[in-house]
C-alpha positions as a Markdown table, in Angstrom:
| # | Residue | x | y | z |
|---|---|---|---|---|
| 1 | Met | -0.1 | 0.1 | -0.1 |
| 2 | Ile | 1.1 | 3.7 | -0.6 |
| 3 | Thr | 0.3 | 6.8 | 1.2 |
| 4 | Lys | -2.0 | 9.4 | -0.6 |
| 5 | Asp | 0.9 | 11.6 | -1.1 |
| 6 | Gly | 2.8 | 8.8 | -2.4 |
| 7 | Arg | 5.9 | 9.3 | -0.1 |
| 8 | Phe | 5.6 | 6.0 | 1.7 |
| 9 | Ala | 4.9 | 2.4 | 1.1 |
| 10 | Tyr | 3.6 | 0.2 | 3.8 |
| 11 | Glu | 2.0 | -3.2 | 4.9 |
| 12 | Ala | -0.8 | -3.4 | 7.3 |
| 13 | Ala | -3.3 | -5.7 | 9.0 |
| 14 | Gly | -6.1 | -5.6 | 11.3 |
| 15 | Asp | -9.0 | -3.3 | 11.7 |
| 16 | Pro | -8.3 | 0.3 | 10.5 |
| 17 | Asp | -10.4 | 1.6 | 13.3 |
| 18 | Ala | -8.3 | -0.4 | 16.1 |
| 19 | Thr | -5.2 | 1.3 | 17.8 |
| 20 | Pro | -2.5 | 1.8 | 15.4 |
| 21 | Leu | 0.7 | -0.2 | 16.1 |
| 22 | Ile | 3.5 | 0.9 | 13.7 |
| 23 | Phe | 6.6 | -1.1 | 13.2 |
| 24 | Leu | 9.9 | 0.7 | 12.0 |
| 25 | His | 12.8 | -1.7 | 10.5 |
| 26 | Gly | 16.4 | -1.5 | 10.8 |
| 27 | Ile | 19.0 | -0.7 | 8.3 |
| 28 | Gly | 19.0 | -4.0 | 6.6 |
| 29 | Gly | 15.0 | -4.4 | 6.7 |
| 30 | Ala | 11.7 | -3.7 | 5.0 |
| 31 | Ala | 8.2 | -3.6 | 5.9 |
| 32 | Arg | 7.9 | -7.3 | 4.9 |
| 33 | Ala | 10.4 | -8.3 | 7.6 |
| 34 | Trp | 7.6 | -7.6 | 9.9 |
| 35 | Arg | 4.9 | -9.8 | 8.4 |
| 36 | Arg | 4.7 | -12.3 | 11.0 |
| 37 | Gln | 4.1 | -9.6 | 13.5 |
| 38 | Leu | 1.6 | -7.8 | 11.2 |
| 39 | Ala | -0.5 | -11.2 | 11.2 |
| 40 | Phe | -0.1 | -11.9 | 15.0 |
| 41 | Phe | -0.8 | -8.4 | 16.1 |
| 42 | Gly | -3.4 | -7.6 | 13.4 |
| 43 | Lys | -5.9 | -9.5 | 15.3 |
| 44 | Arg | -6.1 | -6.7 | 18.0 |
| 45 | Phe | -4.4 | -3.6 | 16.6 |
| 46 | His | -4.2 | -1.8 | 13.2 |
| 47 | Ala | -0.7 | -3.4 | 12.7 |
| 48 | Ile | 1.4 | -1.3 | 10.2 |
| 49 | Ala | 4.9 | -1.5 | 8.9 |
| 50 | Trp | 6.5 | 1.3 | 6.8 |
| 51 | Asp | 9.1 | 0.9 | 4.1 |
| 52 | Met | 11.6 | 3.5 | 5.5 |
| 53 | Pro | 12.3 | 6.2 | 2.8 |
| 54 | Gly | 14.7 | 4.8 | 0.3 |
| 55 | Tyr | 13.6 | 1.2 | 1.0 |
| 56 | Gly | 11.0 | -1.1 | -0.9 |
| 57 | Gly | 8.5 | 1.2 | -2.5 |
| 58 | Ser | 9.2 | 4.3 | -0.5 |
| 59 | Pro | 11.3 | 7.0 | -2.4 |
| 60 | Pro | 14.5 | 8.3 | -0.8 |
| 61 | Leu | 15.0 | 11.3 | 1.0 |
| 62 | Ala | 16.8 | 14.3 | -0.6 |
| 63 | Ser | 18.9 | 14.5 | 2.8 |
| 64 | Val | 19.3 | 11.6 | 4.9 |
| 65 | Ser | 19.8 | 12.1 | 9.0 |
| 66 | Ile | 17.9 | 10.9 | 11.9 |
| 67 | Val | 16.4 | 14.2 | 12.1 |
| 68 | Thr | 15.0 | 14.0 | 8.6 |
| 69 | Leu | 13.7 | 10.3 | 9.2 |
| 70 | Ala | 12.0 | 11.6 | 12.4 |
| 71 | Asp | 10.4 | 14.3 | 10.3 |
| 72 | Ala | 9.2 | 11.6 | 7.8 |
| 73 | Leu | 8.0 | 9.5 | 10.6 |
| 74 | Gln | 5.8 | 12.4 | 11.7 |
| 75 | Lys | 4.6 | 12.9 | 8.1 |
| 76 | Phe | 3.7 | 9.2 | 7.8 |
| 77 | Ile | 1.8 | 9.1 | 10.9 |
| 78 | Glu | -0.4 | 12.2 | 9.5 |
| 79 | Gln | -0.9 | 10.5 | 6.3 |
| 80 | Leu | -2.3 | 7.4 | 7.8 |
| 81 | Gly | -4.4 | 9.5 | 10.2 |
| 82 | Ala | -3.0 | 7.3 | 13.0 |
| 83 | Ser | -4.2 | 8.6 | 16.5 |
| 84 | Arg | -2.0 | 8.0 | 19.4 |
| 85 | Pro | -0.2 | 5.1 | 17.8 |
| 86 | Val | 2.1 | 2.6 | 19.6 |
| 87 | Leu | 5.7 | 2.7 | 17.9 |
| 88 | Val | 8.0 | -0.2 | 17.8 |
| 89 | Gly | 11.4 | 0.7 | 16.6 |
| 90 | His | 14.1 | -1.8 | 15.8 |
| 91 | Ser | 17.7 | -0.7 | 15.5 |
| 92 | Ile | 17.9 | 2.9 | 13.8 |
| 93 | Gly | 13.9 | 2.5 | 13.9 |
| 94 | Gly | 14.6 | 2.8 | 17.6 |
| 95 | Met | 16.8 | 5.8 | 17.1 |
| 96 | Ile | 14.3 | 7.6 | 14.8 |
| 97 | Val | 11.4 | 6.8 | 17.5 |
| 98 | Gln | 13.6 | 8.5 | 20.2 |
| 99 | Lys | 14.4 | 11.5 | 17.8 |
| 100 | Trp | 10.7 | 11.6 | 17.1 |
| 101 | Leu | 9.6 | 11.6 | 20.8 |
| 102 | Val | 11.5 | 14.7 | 21.4 |
| 103 | Gln | 9.4 | 16.6 | 19.1 |
| 104 | Ser | 6.1 | 14.8 | 19.6 |
| 105 | Pro | 6.5 | 13.6 | 23.5 |
| 106 | Gln | 2.6 | 12.9 | 23.9 |
| 107 | Leu | 1.6 | 12.0 | 20.6 |
| 108 | Ala | 2.2 | 8.0 | 21.1 |
| 109 | Arg | 0.4 | 5.9 | 23.4 |
| 110 | Ala | 3.7 | 3.8 | 24.0 |
| 111 | Val | 6.8 | 2.9 | 22.6 |
| 112 | Val | 9.0 | -0.3 | 22.3 |
| 113 | Leu | 12.8 | 0.5 | 21.7 |
| 114 | Ala | 13.8 | -3.0 | 20.2 |
| 115 | Gln | 17.7 | -3.8 | 19.9 |
| 116 | Thr | 18.4 | -0.2 | 19.8 |
| 117 | Ser | 20.8 | 2.4 | 21.2 |
| 118 | Pro | 20.5 | 6.1 | 22.6 |
| 119 | Ala | 23.8 | 7.1 | 21.0 |
| 120 | Phe | 26.5 | 6.2 | 18.3 |
| 121 | Gly | 29.1 | 8.2 | 19.7 |
| 122 | Lys | 31.1 | 11.2 | 18.3 |
| 123 | Ala | 31.2 | 11.4 | 14.5 |
| 124 | Asp | 34.8 | 11.6 | 14.6 |
| 125 | Gly | 35.5 | 8.8 | 16.9 |
| 126 | Asp | 37.6 | 5.9 | 16.0 |
| 127 | Trp | 35.2 | 3.2 | 16.8 |
| 128 | Gln | 32.7 | 4.8 | 14.8 |
| 129 | Lys | 34.9 | 5.2 | 11.8 |
| 130 | Ser | 36.1 | 1.3 | 12.1 |
| 131 | Phe | 32.3 | 0.2 | 12.3 |
| 132 | Ile | 31.4 | 2.2 | 9.1 |
| 133 | Ala | 34.5 | 1.0 | 7.3 |
| 134 | Ala | 34.0 | -2.5 | 8.0 |
| 135 | Arg | 30.3 | -2.1 | 6.6 |
| 136 | Leu | 31.0 | 0.0 | 3.7 |
| 137 | Gly | 34.5 | -1.6 | 2.7 |
| 138 | Pro | 33.1 | -4.5 | 1.0 |
| 139 | Leu | 30.7 | -2.4 | -1.2 |
| 140 | Asp | 33.7 | -0.1 | -2.1 |
| 141 | Arg | 35.5 | -3.3 | -3.3 |
| 142 | Gly | 32.9 | -4.2 | -5.6 |
| 143 | Glu | 30.7 | -6.4 | -3.5 |
| 144 | Thr | 26.8 | -6.0 | -3.7 |
| 145 | Met | 24.1 | -6.0 | -1.0 |
| 146 | Lys | 23.0 | -9.4 | -2.6 |
| 147 | Ser | 26.3 | -11.0 | -2.5 |
| 148 | Leu | 27.0 | -9.7 | 1.2 |
| 149 | Ala | 23.6 | -10.7 | 2.6 |
| 150 | Pro | 24.3 | -14.1 | 4.0 |
| 151 | Ser | 27.3 | -13.1 | 5.8 |
| 152 | Leu | 25.7 | -9.8 | 6.9 |
| 153 | Val | 22.9 | -11.6 | 8.7 |
| 154 | Lys | 25.1 | -14.4 | 9.8 |
| 155 | Glu | 26.9 | -11.9 | 11.9 |
| 156 | Leu | 23.8 | -10.4 | 13.4 |
| 157 | Val | 22.1 | -13.5 | 14.8 |
| 158 | Gly | 22.2 | -15.7 | 17.8 |
| 159 | Asp | 21.7 | -19.1 | 18.8 |
| 160 | Asp | 19.1 | -21.3 | 16.5 |
| 161 | Pro | 17.4 | -18.7 | 14.6 |
| 162 | Asp | 14.2 | -19.6 | 12.8 |
| 163 | Pro | 15.1 | -20.7 | 9.0 |
| 164 | Lys | 12.2 | -19.0 | 7.5 |
| 165 | Gly | 13.1 | -15.8 | 9.5 |
| 166 | Met | 16.7 | -16.2 | 8.2 |
| 167 | Glu | 15.5 | -16.5 | 4.9 |
| 168 | Leu | 13.5 | -13.3 | 5.0 |
| 169 | Ala | 16.2 | -11.5 | 6.7 |
| 170 | Arg | 18.7 | -12.3 | 3.7 |
| 171 | Asp | 15.9 | -11.4 | 1.2 |
| 172 | Cys | 15.4 | -8.0 | 3.1 |
| 173 | Met | 19.3 | -7.2 | 3.3 |
| 174 | Gly | 20.0 | -8.3 | -0.2 |
| 175 | Ser | 17.1 | -5.9 | -1.6 |
| 176 | Val | 18.5 | -2.9 | 0.1 |
| 177 | Pro | 19.7 | -0.3 | -2.4 |
| 178 | Glu | 23.4 | 0.2 | -1.8 |
| 179 | Ala | 22.8 | 4.1 | -1.7 |
| 180 | Ser | 20.1 | 3.7 | 1.1 |
| 181 | Tyr | 22.5 | 1.5 | 3.0 |
| 182 | Arg | 25.5 | 3.8 | 2.7 |
| 183 | Ala | 23.1 | 6.7 | 3.5 |
| 184 | Met | 21.6 | 5.1 | 6.7 |
| 185 | Met | 25.0 | 4.0 | 7.9 |
| 186 | Leu | 26.4 | 7.5 | 7.7 |
| 187 | Ala | 23.3 | 8.9 | 9.5 |
| 188 | Leu | 24.2 | 7.1 | 12.4 |
| 189 | Met | 27.3 | 9.0 | 13.0 |
| 190 | Gly | 27.1 | 11.3 | 15.9 |
| 191 | Phe | 23.6 | 10.2 | 17.0 |
| 192 | Asp | 23.1 | 11.0 | 20.6 |
| 193 | Gln | 19.8 | 11.2 | 22.6 |
| 194 | Arg | 21.1 | 10.1 | 26.0 |
| 195 | Ser | 20.3 | 13.7 | 27.6 |
| 196 | Thr | 16.4 | 13.2 | 26.4 |
| 197 | Leu | 15.9 | 9.9 | 27.8 |
| 198 | Lys | 14.6 | 11.2 | 31.1 |
| 199 | Asp | 11.9 | 13.3 | 29.3 |
| 200 | Ile | 10.1 | 10.2 | 27.9 |
| 201 | Ser | 7.0 | 10.3 | 29.8 |
| 202 | Ile | 4.8 | 7.3 | 28.2 |
| 203 | Pro | 5.0 | 3.7 | 28.7 |
| 204 | Thr | 8.2 | 2.4 | 27.3 |
| 205 | Leu | 9.6 | -1.2 | 26.7 |
| 206 | Leu | 13.3 | -1.7 | 25.9 |
| 207 | Leu | 13.8 | -5.2 | 24.4 |
| 208 | Ser | 17.1 | -6.6 | 24.0 |
| 209 | Gly | 18.7 | -10.1 | 22.9 |
| 210 | Ser | 21.5 | -11.5 | 25.2 |
| 211 | Lys | 23.8 | -12.4 | 22.2 |
| 212 | Asp | 23.2 | -8.8 | 20.1 |
| 213 | Asn | 26.7 | -7.2 | 19.5 |
| 214 | Asn | 25.2 | -4.2 | 17.9 |
| 215 | Ala | 22.9 | -3.2 | 20.7 |
| 216 | Pro | 24.3 | -5.2 | 23.6 |
| 217 | Ala | 22.0 | -6.2 | 26.5 |
| 218 | Pro | 23.9 | -4.7 | 29.3 |
| 219 | Met | 23.8 | -1.2 | 27.5 |
| 220 | Met | 20.1 | -1.7 | 27.0 |
| 221 | Ala | 19.5 | -2.5 | 30.5 |
| 222 | Lys | 21.4 | 0.7 | 31.7 |
| 223 | Thr | 19.5 | 2.9 | 29.1 |
| 224 | Ala | 16.2 | 1.4 | 30.7 |
| 225 | Thr | 17.3 | 3.1 | 34.1 |
| 226 | Tyr | 17.3 | 6.6 | 32.5 |
| 227 | Ile | 13.8 | 6.5 | 31.2 |
| 228 | Pro | 11.1 | 6.9 | 34.1 |
| 229 | Gly | 9.2 | 3.9 | 34.6 |
| 230 | Ala | 10.7 | 2.0 | 31.5 |
| 231 | Glu | 10.5 | -2.0 | 31.4 |
| 232 | Tyr | 13.2 | -4.0 | 30.4 |
| 233 | Val | 13.1 | -7.5 | 28.9 |
| 234 | Glu | 15.9 | -9.6 | 27.7 |
| 235 | Leu | 15.6 | -12.4 | 25.2 |
| 236 | Ala | 18.1 | -15.3 | 26.0 |
| 237 | Gly | 20.2 | -16.6 | 23.1 |
| 238 | Val | 19.0 | -13.9 | 20.7 |
| 239 | Gly | 21.0 | -11.9 | 18.3 |
| 240 | His | 20.0 | -8.5 | 16.8 |
| 241 | Leu | 17.3 | -9.7 | 14.5 |
| 242 | Ala | 14.8 | -10.8 | 17.5 |
| 243 | Asn | 11.6 | -10.6 | 15.4 |
| 244 | Leu | 12.8 | -12.8 | 12.6 |
| 245 | Glu | 15.0 | -15.0 | 14.9 |
| 246 | Arg | 12.5 | -15.9 | 17.7 |
| 247 | Pro | 9.1 | -14.4 | 16.4 |
| 248 | Asp | 6.9 | -16.2 | 19.0 |
| 249 | Ala | 9.2 | -14.9 | 22.0 |
| 250 | Phe | 9.4 | -11.5 | 20.4 |
| 251 | Asp | 5.7 | -11.1 | 19.9 |
| 252 | Glu | 5.0 | -12.5 | 23.4 |
| 253 | Ala | 7.3 | -9.9 | 25.2 |
| 254 | Ile | 5.4 | -7.3 | 23.2 |
| 255 | Gly | 2.2 | -8.5 | 23.6 |
| 256 | Arg | 2.5 | -8.6 | 27.6 |
| 257 | Phe | 3.9 | -4.9 | 27.4 |
| 258 | Leu | 0.8 | -3.9 | 25.4 |
| 259 | Asn | -1.5 | -5.7 | 27.6 |
| 260 | Ser | -0.2 | -3.8 | 30.6 |
| 261 | Val | -0.6 | -0.4 | 28.6 |
| 262 | Thr | -4.0 | -1.0 | 27.4 |
| 263 | Ala | -5.0 | -2.1 | 30.8 |
| 264 | Lys | -3.9 | 1.1 | 32.3 |
| 265 | Ala | -5.6 | 3.2 | 29.2 |
């Protein structure tokens, strides 16, 4: 499906009049990475997954940063007419949600920050430079997203991932336009929302995987202590792609949180 203004492609399931539940994928993802979640949560919510700008059927932004992506998220929500949505942001999707919350602190009913980080350090830091070089170097040397997808996905996952989920993860990663992948990697540089965590005033769940090297569980557990009243859940044996590696455990953790949020509403 495409929004009325043609700026965003998305997939959706469930009753359009139900509470909107919006899923935001990571750098190697796509709307279709959330299909298991759309089917599961579509029974109770209007479950929606966007193709981030530059992915799938969504045209790229003229200038890519976490700020412009957060603005795009706001426009997407407005286009959908999604009133008081719950947002689930995975990886860079979670960074976009954190940035969006600064400008729209009360617009969401609740948020799930899944396997994400409140900061990517200084743009001129050596660790950041080596992180980017390791990921963009192979493309500079002539590899393609399709040729890199199997090794990129393998590095991201934990123990005994779901085979169908891994097939979908490789398909999504291999389909990311190289220009979008490069732009998103560079958009991470200098991202830092640590100072605004204390201002998050809506129900928040931080969801981590114990084997996640990109958003390590101890860092996420610490982040949760800075957000007033945040819940923290760690999935054992799971790497960075929880919703594809262990969809049932992922859905159950989010479902429990949503039950507690709707019970209080």
